[in-house]
Amino acid sequence: MARLALRLPRNVGGPLIGLALLIAVFSFASEYFFSLRNALNILDQVTVLGILAIGMTLVIVIGGIDLSVGSVLAFAMMLLGWLYQDMGWSLGLAIPAAILGGLVCGLVSGLLIAKARLPAFIATLTMMSVARGLANILTDGRQIVGFPDWFTNLATVRHFGFLSVTVGLFLLMLLVAWVFLRFRAGGRNLYAMGGSAEVARLSGIKVRTLTIWIYALSGALAGLAAVAMAARLDSSQPSAGLSMELDAIAAVVIGGASLSGGVGSVGGTLVGVLIIGVLRNGLNLLGVSPFVQQVIIGIVIALAVTLDTLRRRNGQR
C-alpha cells in the first residue's frame, strides 16, 4: 500500500493546508459555501485561469515570466469571434485558428527572448501591449456576441452531472503537463534550465530551442483558455483577460513554485488556482467588495513570495 501512496510535490504541503483552512473558514462563514453546487461553480470559475496557469508553470520552472498571457487570451478570443462572425468561418476552423494565433504570439515572445536576448519581462511586456492592441483592432473595439448552442454547451452542460467539457479539458491538460514534468526527460530538462541555464547548455540541453517552444506552448494554452472563456461567456470581448497574467503568476507561486526557476509542480499550481478560486468565491458569498478582494489577494501573493524567498535563503544556508 505504501508503494501506491501518492507523494505530495515539494513545497505543496503548506498551500494545501492553506486551502483546507480557507474551505473551513468559508464553510462556517456562509451557509451556501460548502455544497456540491458551489464546488462545481468554483471549478467552472477557475477553468480559464487554470489553463493559463499550466503554461505559466512551465515558463516559471525554466526561470522565465510571461506577462502577455492575459492579452494573448483577449487576442485569440477576438480572433475566434472575428473569424466566425465577420469572416464566415465555421467554428471547426476558427477554434484551431484562435489557438494557433495564441501559439504564434508565444512563439514571437520566445524568439525575442532566445534569439534577440531580450529579458523575458521586456519581451512579454511588449507582446502584452501588441496582443491587446490587435484584439481591439480586429473589430474596432466592439465585442462579438452570439455563438451556436453546441459551442456554449461546452461550458454549461454538465456531463455525468458534474463535468463540463471545458472543465474536462482543463483536467486533461493538467494530467498531460504532470506526466510531462514528472516522467519525461523533456520535463527534467526544464528543471535543469531553471536551476542553471548555462549548466543545462553545457550538459547538452538545447536551452534556446526549449525556451522558444515553452513560450509558444504558453501562448497556445492562452488560446485554448480563450476558447473556453468564449464558450462560457457566449461572446468575444477585447477587454477579456485583464490582469489574468498576474492571477496566473500568483497561482503558480502560491502553489510553491519559485520565481527564480527550477522549482514548481502542476499539483502545486492546481492548489494555487483553487486557493484563488475559493478565496474569490467565498468573499463574493460574504458580500465583500471586489476592490477589497483585490487587496486581500495582493496580500496573499505577497505572503507567498515572501515564503518563497525565505525557503531559498534557508536552502542556501
PDB file of C-alpha atoms in Angstrom:
ATOM      1  CA  MET A   1       0.000   0.000   0.000  1.00  0.00           C
ATOM      2  CA  ALA A   2       2.864   2.335   0.769  1.00  0.00           C
ATOM      3  CA  ARG A   3       4.079   1.997  -2.792  1.00  0.00           C
ATOM      4  CA  LEU A   4       0.691   3.101  -4.065  1.00  0.00           C
ATOM      5  CA  ALA A   5       0.575   6.206  -1.892  1.00  0.00           C
ATOM      6  CA  LEU A   6       0.776   9.477  -3.781  1.00  0.00           C
ATOM      7  CA  ARG A   7       3.592  11.751  -2.700  1.00  0.00           C
ATOM      8  CA  LEU A   8       2.932  15.431  -2.483  1.00  0.00           C
ATOM      9  CA  PRO A   9       5.198  17.572  -4.664  1.00  0.00           C
ATOM     10  CA  ARG A  10       7.785  19.678  -2.887  1.00  0.00           C
ATOM     11  CA  ASN A  11       6.507  22.871  -1.270  1.00  0.00           C
ATOM     12  CA  VAL A  12       2.824  21.897  -1.727  1.00  0.00           C
ATOM     13  CA  GLY A  13       2.096  20.892   1.867  1.00  0.00           C
ATOM     14  CA  GLY A  14       1.766  24.478   3.107  1.00  0.00           C
ATOM     15  CA  PRO A  15      -0.543  25.662   0.288  1.00  0.00           C
ATOM     16  CA  LEU A  16      -2.673  22.543   0.715  1.00  0.00           C
ATOM     17  CA  ILE A  17      -3.109  23.294   4.418  1.00  0.00           C
ATOM     18  CA  GLY A  18      -3.958  26.889   3.499  1.00  0.00           C
ATOM     19  CA  LEU A  19      -6.613  25.681   1.048  1.00  0.00           C
ATOM     20  CA  ALA A  20      -8.135  23.424   3.710  1.00  0.00           C
ATOM     21  CA  LEU A  21      -8.237  26.314   6.198  1.00  0.00           C
ATOM     22  CA  LEU A  22      -9.909  28.599   3.644  1.00  0.00           C
ATOM     23  CA  ILE A  23     -12.566  25.970   2.961  1.00  0.00           C
ATOM     24  CA  ALA A  24     -13.165  25.529   6.705  1.00  0.00           C
ATOM     25  CA  VAL A  25     -13.445  29.286   7.354  1.00  0.00           C
ATOM     26  CA  PHE A  26     -15.847  29.961   4.486  1.00  0.00           C
ATOM     27  CA  SER A  27     -17.905  26.885   5.354  1.00  0.00           C
ATOM     28  CA  PHE A  28     -18.626  28.383   8.771  1.00  0.00           C
ATOM     29  CA  ALA A  29     -18.991  31.944   7.476  1.00  0.00           C
ATOM     30  CA  SER A  30     -21.529  31.166   4.722  1.00  0.00           C
ATOM     31  CA  GLU A  31     -24.232  28.529   4.660  1.00  0.00           C
ATOM     32  CA  TYR A  32     -24.066  28.419   0.862  1.00  0.00           C
ATOM     33  CA  PHE A  33     -20.337  27.721   0.530  1.00  0.00           C
ATOM     34  CA  PHE A  34     -19.998  24.071   1.485  1.00  0.00           C
ATOM     35  CA  SER A  35     -22.231  22.469  -1.122  1.00  0.00           C
ATOM     36  CA  LEU A  36     -21.739  20.411  -4.257  1.00  0.00           C
ATOM     37  CA  ARG A  37     -23.330  23.110  -6.390  1.00  0.00           C
ATOM     38  CA  ASN A  38     -20.922  25.771  -5.152  1.00  0.00           C
ATOM     39  CA  ALA A  39     -17.947  23.427  -5.516  1.00  0.00           C
ATOM     40  CA  LEU A  40     -18.885  22.875  -9.160  1.00  0.00           C
ATOM     41  CA  ASN A  41     -19.261  26.644  -9.609  1.00  0.00           C
ATOM     42  CA  ILE A  42     -15.736  27.165  -8.261  1.00  0.00           C
ATOM     43  CA  LEU A  43     -14.386  24.548 -10.659  1.00  0.00           C
ATOM     44  CA  ASP A  44     -16.127  26.270 -13.574  1.00  0.00           C
ATOM     45  CA  GLN A  45     -14.808  29.665 -12.481  1.00  0.00           C
ATOM     46  CA  VAL A  46     -11.152  28.568 -12.236  1.00  0.00           C
ATOM     47  CA  THR A  47     -11.024  26.652 -15.543  1.00  0.00           C
ATOM     48  CA  VAL A  48      -9.735  29.557 -17.657  1.00  0.00           C
ATOM     49  CA  LEU A  49      -7.236  30.651 -15.002  1.00  0.00           C
ATOM     50  CA  GLY A  50      -6.153  27.038 -14.543  1.00  0.00           C
ATOM     51  CA  ILE A  51      -5.352  26.554 -18.229  1.00  0.00           C
ATOM     52  CA  LEU A  52      -3.325  29.784 -18.239  1.00  0.00           C
ATOM     53  CA  ALA A  53      -1.540  28.717 -15.052  1.00  0.00           C
ATOM     54  CA  ILE A  54      -0.410  25.413 -16.594  1.00  0.00           C
ATOM     55  CA  GLY A  55       1.514  27.318 -19.257  1.00  0.00           C
ATOM     56  CA  MET A  56       2.804  29.760 -16.659  1.00  0.00           C
ATOM     57  CA  THR A  57       4.092  26.850 -14.566  1.00  0.00           C
ATOM     58  CA  LEU A  58       6.286  25.659 -17.434  1.00  0.00           C
ATOM     59  CA  VAL A  59       7.560  29.201 -18.026  1.00  0.00           C
ATOM     60  CA  ILE A  60       8.373  29.811 -14.352  1.00  0.00           C
ATOM     61  CA  VAL A  61      10.045  26.403 -13.982  1.00  0.00           C
ATOM     62  CA  ILE A  62      12.618  27.430 -16.639  1.00  0.00           C
ATOM     63  CA  GLY A  63      13.181  30.701 -14.774  1.00  0.00           C
ATOM     64  CA  GLY A  64      11.089  32.876 -17.084  1.00  0.00           C
ATOM     65  CA  ILE A  65       7.981  35.011 -16.774  1.00  0.00           C
ATOM     66  CA  ASP A  66       5.116  35.652 -19.191  1.00  0.00           C
ATOM     67  CA  LEU A  67       3.230  38.908 -18.728  1.00  0.00           C
ATOM     68  CA  SER A  68       1.390  38.573 -22.031  1.00  0.00           C
ATOM     69  CA  VAL A  69      -0.986  35.639 -21.445  1.00  0.00           C
ATOM     70  CA  GLY A  70      -3.988  37.798 -20.485  1.00  0.00           C
ATOM     71  CA  SER A  71      -3.634  39.928 -23.608  1.00  0.00           C
ATOM     72  CA  VAL A  72      -2.934  36.892 -25.799  1.00  0.00           C
ATOM     73  CA  LEU A  73      -6.138  35.378 -24.436  1.00  0.00           C
ATOM     74  CA  ALA A  74      -8.028  38.515 -25.496  1.00  0.00           C
ATOM     75  CA  PHE A  75      -6.460  38.449 -28.973  1.00  0.00           C
ATOM     76  CA  ALA A  76      -7.239  34.763 -29.507  1.00  0.00           C
ATOM     77  CA  MET A  77     -10.771  35.299 -28.216  1.00  0.00           C
ATOM     78  CA  MET A  78     -11.375  38.174 -30.639  1.00  0.00           C
ATOM     79  CA  LEU A  79      -9.750  36.236 -33.473  1.00  0.00           C
ATOM     80  CA  LEU A  80     -12.178  33.398 -32.808  1.00  0.00           C
ATOM     81  CA  GLY A  81     -15.224  35.682 -32.885  1.00  0.00           C
ATOM     82  CA  TRP A  82     -13.982  37.719 -35.851  1.00  0.00           C
ATOM     83  CA  LEU A  83     -13.272  34.662 -37.999  1.00  0.00           C
ATOM     84  CA  TYR A  84     -16.615  33.097 -37.116  1.00  0.00           C
ATOM     85  CA  GLN A  85     -18.947  36.069 -37.363  1.00  0.00           C
ATOM     86  CA  ASP A  86     -17.238  38.583 -39.657  1.00  0.00           C
ATOM     87  CA  MET A  87     -15.296  36.275 -41.973  1.00  0.00           C
ATOM     88  CA  GLY A  88     -17.868  33.480 -42.096  1.00  0.00           C
ATOM     89  CA  TRP A  89     -15.562  30.687 -40.977  1.00  0.00           C
ATOM     90  CA  SER A  90     -17.025  27.618 -39.291  1.00  0.00           C
ATOM     91  CA  LEU A  91     -16.139  27.215 -35.618  1.00  0.00           C
ATOM     92  CA  GLY A  92     -14.424  23.973 -36.569  1.00  0.00           C
ATOM     93  CA  LEU A  93     -11.823  26.127 -38.340  1.00  0.00           C
ATOM     94  CA  ALA A  94     -11.991  29.237 -36.142  1.00  0.00           C
ATOM     95  CA  ILE A  95     -11.198  27.360 -32.912  1.00  0.00           C
ATOM     96  CA  PRO A  96      -7.848  25.880 -34.061  1.00  0.00           C
ATOM     97  CA  ALA A  97      -7.038  29.210 -35.757  1.00  0.00           C
ATOM     98  CA  ALA A  98      -7.522  31.014 -32.419  1.00  0.00           C
ATOM     99  CA  ILE A  99      -5.272  28.526 -30.628  1.00  0.00           C
ATOM    100  CA  LEU A 100      -2.709  28.894 -33.405  1.00  0.00           C
ATOM    101  CA  GLY A 101      -2.911  32.680 -33.025  1.00  0.00           C
ATOM    102  CA  GLY A 102      -2.031  32.307 -29.350  1.00  0.00           C
ATOM    103  CA  LEU A 103       0.823  29.970 -30.230  1.00  0.00           C
ATOM    104  CA  VAL A 104       2.256  32.487 -32.710  1.00  0.00           C
ATOM    105  CA  CYS A 105       2.178  35.224 -30.053  1.00  0.00           C
ATOM    106  CA  GLY A 106       4.052  32.974 -27.636  1.00  0.00           C
ATOM    107  CA  LEU A 107       6.472  31.972 -30.371  1.00  0.00           C
ATOM    108  CA  VAL A 108       7.327  35.624 -31.035  1.00  0.00           C
ATOM    109  CA  SER A 109       7.944  36.197 -27.326  1.00  0.00           C
ATOM    110  CA  GLY A 110      10.183  33.118 -27.208  1.00  0.00           C
ATOM    111  CA  LEU A 111      12.176  34.298 -30.219  1.00  0.00           C
ATOM    112  CA  LEU A 112      12.648  37.736 -28.685  1.00  0.00           C
ATOM    113  CA  ILE A 113      13.958  36.114 -25.512  1.00  0.00           C
ATOM    114  CA  ALA A 114      16.088  33.346 -27.000  1.00  0.00           C
ATOM    115  CA  LYS A 115      17.356  34.986 -30.204  1.00  0.00           C
ATOM    116  CA  ALA A 116      17.222  38.739 -29.582  1.00  0.00           C
ATOM    117  CA  ARG A 117      18.312  38.172 -25.956  1.00  0.00           C
ATOM    118  CA  LEU A 118      15.654  40.483 -24.544  1.00  0.00           C
ATOM    119  CA  PRO A 119      14.809  39.950 -20.869  1.00  0.00           C
ATOM    120  CA  ALA A 120      11.622  37.889 -20.517  1.00  0.00           C
ATOM    121  CA  PHE A 121       9.980  40.750 -18.649  1.00  0.00           C
ATOM    122  CA  ILE A 122      10.532  43.180 -21.550  1.00  0.00           C
ATOM    123  CA  ALA A 123       9.714  40.707 -24.330  1.00  0.00           C
ATOM    124  CA  THR A 124       6.419  39.595 -22.817  1.00  0.00           C
ATOM    125  CA  LEU A 125       5.524  43.140 -21.758  1.00  0.00           C
ATOM    126  CA  THR A 126       5.922  44.096 -25.420  1.00  0.00           C
ATOM    127  CA  MET A 127       3.700  41.214 -26.516  1.00  0.00           C
ATOM    128  CA  MET A 128       1.151  42.160 -23.859  1.00  0.00           C
ATOM    129  CA  SER A 129       0.761  45.585 -25.468  1.00  0.00           C
ATOM    130  CA  VAL A 130       0.789  44.276 -29.063  1.00  0.00           C
ATOM    131  CA  ALA A 131      -1.716  41.491 -28.443  1.00  0.00           C
ATOM    132  CA  ARG A 132      -4.121  43.806 -26.595  1.00  0.00           C
ATOM    133  CA  GLY A 133      -3.912  46.289 -29.437  1.00  0.00           C
ATOM    134  CA  LEU A 134      -4.572  43.581 -32.036  1.00  0.00           C
ATOM    135  CA  ALA A 135      -7.554  42.365 -30.023  1.00  0.00           C
ATOM    136  CA  ASN A 136      -9.118  45.803 -30.353  1.00  0.00           C
ATOM    137  CA  ILE A 137      -8.053  46.355 -33.967  1.00  0.00           C
ATOM    138  CA  LEU A 138      -9.798  43.195 -35.231  1.00  0.00           C
ATOM    139  CA  THR A 139     -13.299  44.543 -34.538  1.00  0.00           C
ATOM    140  CA  ASP A 140     -12.529  48.198 -33.799  1.00  0.00           C
ATOM    141  CA  GLY A 141     -13.048  47.586 -30.088  1.00  0.00           C
ATOM    142  CA  ARG A 142     -16.554  46.097 -30.295  1.00  0.00           C
ATOM    143  CA  GLN A 143     -17.457  42.794 -28.698  1.00  0.00           C
ATOM    144  CA  ILE A 144     -18.896  39.878 -30.651  1.00  0.00           C
ATOM    145  CA  VAL A 145     -21.960  38.160 -29.229  1.00  0.00           C
ATOM    146  CA  GLY A 146     -23.734  35.013 -30.293  1.00  0.00           C
ATOM    147  CA  PHE A 147     -22.193  31.583 -30.808  1.00  0.00           C
ATOM    148  CA  PRO A 148     -24.027  28.339 -31.653  1.00  0.00           C
ATOM    149  CA  ASP A 149     -25.679  26.469 -28.786  1.00  0.00           C
ATOM    150  CA  TRP A 150     -23.363  23.482 -29.128  1.00  0.00           C
ATOM    151  CA  PHE A 151     -20.388  25.759 -28.506  1.00  0.00           C
ATOM    152  CA  THR A 152     -21.753  27.414 -25.372  1.00  0.00           C
ATOM    153  CA  ASN A 153     -22.890  23.993 -24.145  1.00  0.00           C
ATOM    154  CA  LEU A 154     -19.224  23.056 -23.878  1.00  0.00           C
ATOM    155  CA  ALA A 155     -19.030  25.245 -20.772  1.00  0.00           C
ATOM    156  CA  THR A 156     -22.579  24.985 -19.430  1.00  0.00           C
ATOM    157  CA  VAL A 157     -23.768  21.386 -19.838  1.00  0.00           C
ATOM    158  CA  ARG A 158     -22.526  19.061 -17.081  1.00  0.00           C
ATOM    159  CA  HIS A 159     -21.946  15.510 -18.247  1.00  0.00           C
ATOM    160  CA  PHE A 160     -22.442  12.803 -15.612  1.00  0.00           C
ATOM    161  CA  GLY A 161     -23.976  15.556 -13.504  1.00  0.00           C
ATOM    162  CA  PHE A 162     -20.758  17.402 -12.713  1.00  0.00           C
ATOM    163  CA  LEU A 163     -18.256  17.612 -15.584  1.00  0.00           C
ATOM    164  CA  SER A 164     -18.479  20.152 -18.407  1.00  0.00           C
ATOM    165  CA  VAL A 165     -16.299  19.769 -21.492  1.00  0.00           C
ATOM    166  CA  THR A 166     -14.206  22.832 -20.605  1.00  0.00           C
ATOM    167  CA  VAL A 167     -13.531  21.543 -17.078  1.00  0.00           C
ATOM    168  CA  GLY A 168     -12.687  18.132 -18.520  1.00  0.00           C
ATOM    169  CA  LEU A 169     -10.263  19.806 -20.927  1.00  0.00           C
ATOM    170  CA  PHE A 170      -8.605  21.648 -18.034  1.00  0.00           C
ATOM    171  CA  LEU A 171      -8.182  18.396 -16.089  1.00  0.00           C
ATOM    172  CA  LEU A 172      -6.782  16.670 -19.181  1.00  0.00           C
ATOM    173  CA  MET A 173      -4.229  19.459 -19.677  1.00  0.00           C
ATOM    174  CA  LEU A 174      -3.250  19.103 -16.005  1.00  0.00           C
ATOM    175  CA  LEU A 175      -2.697  15.377 -16.441  1.00  0.00           C
ATOM    176  CA  VAL A 176      -0.619  15.808 -19.600  1.00  0.00           C
ATOM    177  CA  ALA A 177       1.548  18.513 -18.003  1.00  0.00           C
ATOM    178  CA  TRP A 178       2.003  16.426 -14.847  1.00  0.00           C
ATOM    179  CA  VAL A 179       3.123  13.372 -16.813  1.00  0.00           C
ATOM    180  CA  PHE A 180       5.495  15.507 -18.887  1.00  0.00           C
ATOM    181  CA  LEU A 181       7.155  17.205 -15.917  1.00  0.00           C
ATOM    182  CA  ARG A 182       7.243  14.115 -13.724  1.00  0.00           C
ATOM    183  CA  PHE A 183       8.158  11.286 -16.078  1.00  0.00           C
ATOM    184  CA  ARG A 184       9.612  12.659 -19.315  1.00  0.00           C
ATOM    185  CA  ALA A 185      13.205  13.653 -19.962  1.00  0.00           C
ATOM    186  CA  GLY A 186      11.982  16.921 -21.503  1.00  0.00           C
ATOM    187  CA  GLY A 187      10.326  17.816 -18.205  1.00  0.00           C
ATOM    188  CA  ARG A 188      13.532  17.184 -16.274  1.00  0.00           C
ATOM    189  CA  ASN A 189      15.357  19.384 -18.774  1.00  0.00           C
ATOM    190  CA  LEU A 190      13.053  22.275 -17.865  1.00  0.00           C
ATOM    191  CA  TYR A 191      14.007  21.985 -14.185  1.00  0.00           C
ATOM    192  CA  ALA A 192      17.682  21.846 -15.171  1.00  0.00           C
ATOM    193  CA  MET A 193      17.271  25.048 -17.210  1.00  0.00           C
ATOM    194  CA  GLY A 194      15.595  26.766 -14.265  1.00  0.00           C
ATOM    195  CA  GLY A 195      18.383  25.680 -11.928  1.00  0.00           C
ATOM    196  CA  SER A 196      21.121  26.993 -14.211  1.00  0.00           C
ATOM    197  CA  ALA A 197      20.681  27.695 -17.918  1.00  0.00           C
ATOM    198  CA  GLU A 198      24.447  27.663 -18.515  1.00  0.00           C
ATOM    199  CA  VAL A 199      24.963  24.306 -16.805  1.00  0.00           C
ATOM    200  CA  ALA A 200      21.995  22.924 -18.734  1.00  0.00           C
ATOM    201  CA  ARG A 201      23.523  24.166 -22.011  1.00  0.00           C
ATOM    202  CA  LEU A 202      26.882  22.601 -21.212  1.00  0.00           C
ATOM    203  CA  SER A 203      25.172  19.300 -20.456  1.00  0.00           C
ATOM    204  CA  GLY A 204      23.738  19.194 -23.970  1.00  0.00           C
ATOM    205  CA  ILE A 205      20.258  20.641 -23.430  1.00  0.00           C
ATOM    206  CA  LYS A 206      19.124  22.931 -26.264  1.00  0.00           C
ATOM    207  CA  VAL A 207      18.250  25.808 -23.965  1.00  0.00           C
ATOM    208  CA  ARG A 208      17.305  28.354 -26.634  1.00  0.00           C
ATOM    209  CA  THR A 209      15.105  25.952 -28.582  1.00  0.00           C
ATOM    210  CA  LEU A 210      13.309  24.760 -25.458  1.00  0.00           C
ATOM    211  CA  THR A 211      12.797  28.345 -24.303  1.00  0.00           C
ATOM    212  CA  ILE A 212      11.159  29.265 -27.610  1.00  0.00           C
ATOM    213  CA  TRP A 213       8.780  26.310 -27.528  1.00  0.00           C
ATOM    214  CA  ILE A 214       7.837  26.722 -23.871  1.00  0.00           C
ATOM    215  CA  TYR A 215       6.732  30.295 -24.558  1.00  0.00           C
ATOM    216  CA  ALA A 216       4.937  29.100 -27.710  1.00  0.00           C
ATOM    217  CA  LEU A 217       3.140  26.473 -25.620  1.00  0.00           C
ATOM    218  CA  SER A 218       2.187  29.108 -23.058  1.00  0.00           C
ATOM    219  CA  GLY A 219       0.672  31.160 -25.879  1.00  0.00           C
ATOM    220  CA  ALA A 220      -1.193  28.145 -27.266  1.00  0.00           C
ATOM    221  CA  LEU A 221      -2.667  27.431 -23.824  1.00  0.00           C
ATOM    222  CA  ALA A 222      -3.746  31.073 -23.638  1.00  0.00           C
ATOM    223  CA  GLY A 223      -5.531  30.486 -26.951  1.00  0.00           C
ATOM    224  CA  LEU A 224      -7.195  27.384 -25.547  1.00  0.00           C
ATOM    225  CA  ALA A 225      -8.240  29.354 -22.460  1.00  0.00           C
ATOM    226  CA  ALA A 226      -9.730  31.976 -24.812  1.00  0.00           C
ATOM    227  CA  VAL A 227     -11.918  29.316 -26.437  1.00  0.00           C
ATOM    228  CA  ALA A 228     -13.085  28.133 -23.008  1.00  0.00           C
ATOM    229  CA  MET A 229     -13.887  31.701 -21.928  1.00  0.00           C
ATOM    230  CA  ALA A 230     -15.763  32.465 -25.161  1.00  0.00           C
ATOM    231  CA  ALA A 231     -17.883  29.358 -24.641  1.00  0.00           C
ATOM    232  CA  ARG A 232     -18.593  30.349 -21.045  1.00  0.00           C
ATOM    233  CA  LEU A 233     -19.495  33.985 -21.851  1.00  0.00           C
ATOM    234  CA  ASP A 234     -21.123  33.287 -25.247  1.00  0.00           C
ATOM    235  CA  SER A 235     -19.172  36.268 -26.558  1.00  0.00           C
ATOM    236  CA  SER A 236     -15.739  37.581 -27.532  1.00  0.00           C
ATOM    237  CA  GLN A 237     -14.608  40.686 -25.658  1.00  0.00           C
ATOM    238  CA  PRO A 238     -11.444  42.734 -26.317  1.00  0.00           C
ATOM    239  CA  SER A 239     -11.240  43.589 -22.611  1.00  0.00           C
ATOM    240  CA  ALA A 240     -11.101  39.916 -21.615  1.00  0.00           C
ATOM    241  CA  GLY A 241      -8.139  38.651 -19.625  1.00  0.00           C
ATOM    242  CA  LEU A 242      -7.251  41.929 -17.929  1.00  0.00           C
ATOM    243  CA  SER A 243      -4.807  41.181 -15.068  1.00  0.00           C
ATOM    244  CA  MET A 244      -5.187  37.431 -15.589  1.00  0.00           C
ATOM    245  CA  GLU A 245      -1.447  37.142 -16.164  1.00  0.00           C
ATOM    246  CA  LEU A 246      -0.967  38.319 -12.581  1.00  0.00           C
ATOM    247  CA  ASP A 247      -3.512  35.793 -11.302  1.00  0.00           C
ATOM    248  CA  ALA A 248      -1.739  33.019 -13.209  1.00  0.00           C
ATOM    249  CA  ILE A 249       1.642  34.004 -11.783  1.00  0.00           C
ATOM    250  CA  ALA A 250       0.077  34.236  -8.317  1.00  0.00           C
ATOM    251  CA  ALA A 251      -1.456  30.758  -8.602  1.00  0.00           C
ATOM    252  CA  VAL A 252       1.885  29.231  -9.608  1.00  0.00           C
ATOM    253  CA  VAL A 253       3.814  30.990  -6.829  1.00  0.00           C
ATOM    254  CA  ILE A 254       1.169  30.281  -4.186  1.00  0.00           C
ATOM    255  CA  GLY A 255       1.405  26.637  -5.272  1.00  0.00           C
ATOM    256  CA  GLY A 256       5.057  26.502  -4.233  1.00  0.00           C
ATOM    257  CA  ALA A 257       6.955  27.448  -7.405  1.00  0.00           C
ATOM    258  CA  SER A 258       9.991  29.697  -7.223  1.00  0.00           C
ATOM    259  CA  LEU A 259      10.242  32.822  -9.362  1.00  0.00           C
ATOM    260  CA  SER A 260      13.967  32.158  -9.657  1.00  0.00           C
ATOM    261  CA  GLY A 261      13.219  28.943 -11.562  1.00  0.00           C
ATOM    262  CA  GLY A 262      13.929  25.254 -11.080  1.00  0.00           C
ATOM    263  CA  VAL A 263      11.083  24.648  -8.621  1.00  0.00           C
ATOM    264  CA  GLY A 264       7.400  24.101  -9.334  1.00  0.00           C
ATOM    265  CA  SER A 265       4.807  21.438  -9.995  1.00  0.00           C
ATOM    266  CA  VAL A 266       1.461  21.057 -11.701  1.00  0.00           C
ATOM    267  CA  GLY A 267      -0.056  19.732  -8.478  1.00  0.00           C
ATOM    268  CA  GLY A 268       1.073  22.839  -6.635  1.00  0.00           C
ATOM    269  CA  THR A 269      -0.345  25.039  -9.387  1.00  0.00           C
ATOM    270  CA  LEU A 270      -3.710  23.287  -9.081  1.00  0.00           C
ATOM    271  CA  VAL A 271      -3.718  24.031  -5.345  1.00  0.00           C
ATOM    272  CA  GLY A 272      -2.786  27.663  -6.043  1.00  0.00           C
ATOM    273  CA  VAL A 273      -5.569  28.018  -8.621  1.00  0.00           C
ATOM    274  CA  LEU A 274      -8.075  26.544  -6.171  1.00  0.00           C
ATOM    275  CA  ILE A 275      -6.904  28.882  -3.397  1.00  0.00           C
ATOM    276  CA  ILE A 276      -7.578  31.912  -5.612  1.00  0.00           C
ATOM    277  CA  GLY A 277     -10.906  30.438  -6.753  1.00  0.00           C
ATOM    278  CA  VAL A 278     -12.064  29.568  -3.231  1.00  0.00           C
ATOM    279  CA  LEU A 279     -10.932  32.952  -1.910  1.00  0.00           C
ATOM    280  CA  ARG A 280     -12.858  34.893  -4.559  1.00  0.00           C
ATOM    281  CA  ASN A 281     -15.940  32.697  -4.324  1.00  0.00           C
ATOM    282  CA  GLY A 282     -16.060  32.861  -0.536  1.00  0.00           C
ATOM    283  CA  LEU A 283     -15.561  36.629  -0.448  1.00  0.00           C
ATOM    284  CA  ASN A 284     -18.320  37.058  -3.045  1.00  0.00           C
ATOM    285  CA  LEU A 285     -20.694  34.976  -0.936  1.00  0.00           C
ATOM    286  CA  LEU A 286     -19.859  37.176   2.059  1.00  0.00           C
ATOM    287  CA  GLY A 287     -20.594  40.309   0.033  1.00  0.00           C
ATOM    288  CA  VAL A 288     -17.046  41.666   0.168  1.00  0.00           C
ATOM    289  CA  SER A 289     -16.349  44.464  -2.316  1.00  0.00           C
ATOM    290  CA  PRO A 290     -14.326  43.463  -5.426  1.00  0.00           C
ATOM    291  CA  PHE A 291     -11.880  46.259  -4.583  1.00  0.00           C
ATOM    292  CA  VAL A 292     -11.278  44.786  -1.131  1.00  0.00           C
ATOM    293  CA  GLN A 293     -10.865  41.376  -2.767  1.00  0.00           C
ATOM    294  CA  GLN A 294      -8.010  42.760  -4.857  1.00  0.00           C
ATOM    295  CA  VAL A 295      -6.291  43.963  -1.690  1.00  0.00           C
ATOM    296  CA  ILE A 296      -6.714  40.587   0.025  1.00  0.00           C
ATOM    297  CA  ILE A 297      -5.439  38.608  -2.963  1.00  0.00           C
ATOM    298  CA  GLY A 298      -2.492  41.018  -3.248  1.00  0.00           C
ATOM    299  CA  ILE A 299      -1.604  40.330   0.381  1.00  0.00           C
ATOM    300  CA  VAL A 300      -1.817  36.570  -0.245  1.00  0.00           C
ATOM    301  CA  ILE A 301       0.556  36.930  -3.217  1.00  0.00           C
ATOM    302  CA  ALA A 302       2.998  38.974  -1.127  1.00  0.00           C
ATOM    303  CA  LEU A 303       2.960  36.308   1.603  1.00  0.00           C
ATOM    304  CA  ALA A 304       3.559  33.536  -0.954  1.00  0.00           C
ATOM    305  CA  VAL A 305       6.546  35.345  -2.498  1.00  0.00           C
ATOM    306  CA  THR A 306       7.930  36.109   0.971  1.00  0.00           C
ATOM    307  CA  LEU A 307       7.724  32.434   1.918  1.00  0.00           C
ATOM    308  CA  ASP A 308       9.460  31.501  -1.348  1.00  0.00           C
ATOM    309  CA  THR A 309      12.269  33.952  -0.569  1.00  0.00           C
ATOM    310  CA  LEU A 310      12.667  32.571   2.957  1.00  0.00           C
ATOM    311  CA  ARG A 311      12.731  28.999   1.622  1.00  0.00           C
ATOM    312  CA  ARG A 312      15.513  29.842  -0.825  1.00  0.00           C
ATOM    313  CA  ARG A 313      17.558  31.618   1.857  1.00  0.00           C
ATOM    314  CA  ASN A 314      17.243  28.644   4.187  1.00  0.00           C
ATOM    315  CA  GLY A 315      18.204  26.323   1.335  1.00  0.00           C
ATOM    316  CA  GLN A 316      21.355  28.338   0.613  1.00  0.00           C
ATOM    317  CA  ARG A 317      22.302  28.191   4.284  1.00  0.00           C
TER     318      ARG A 317
END
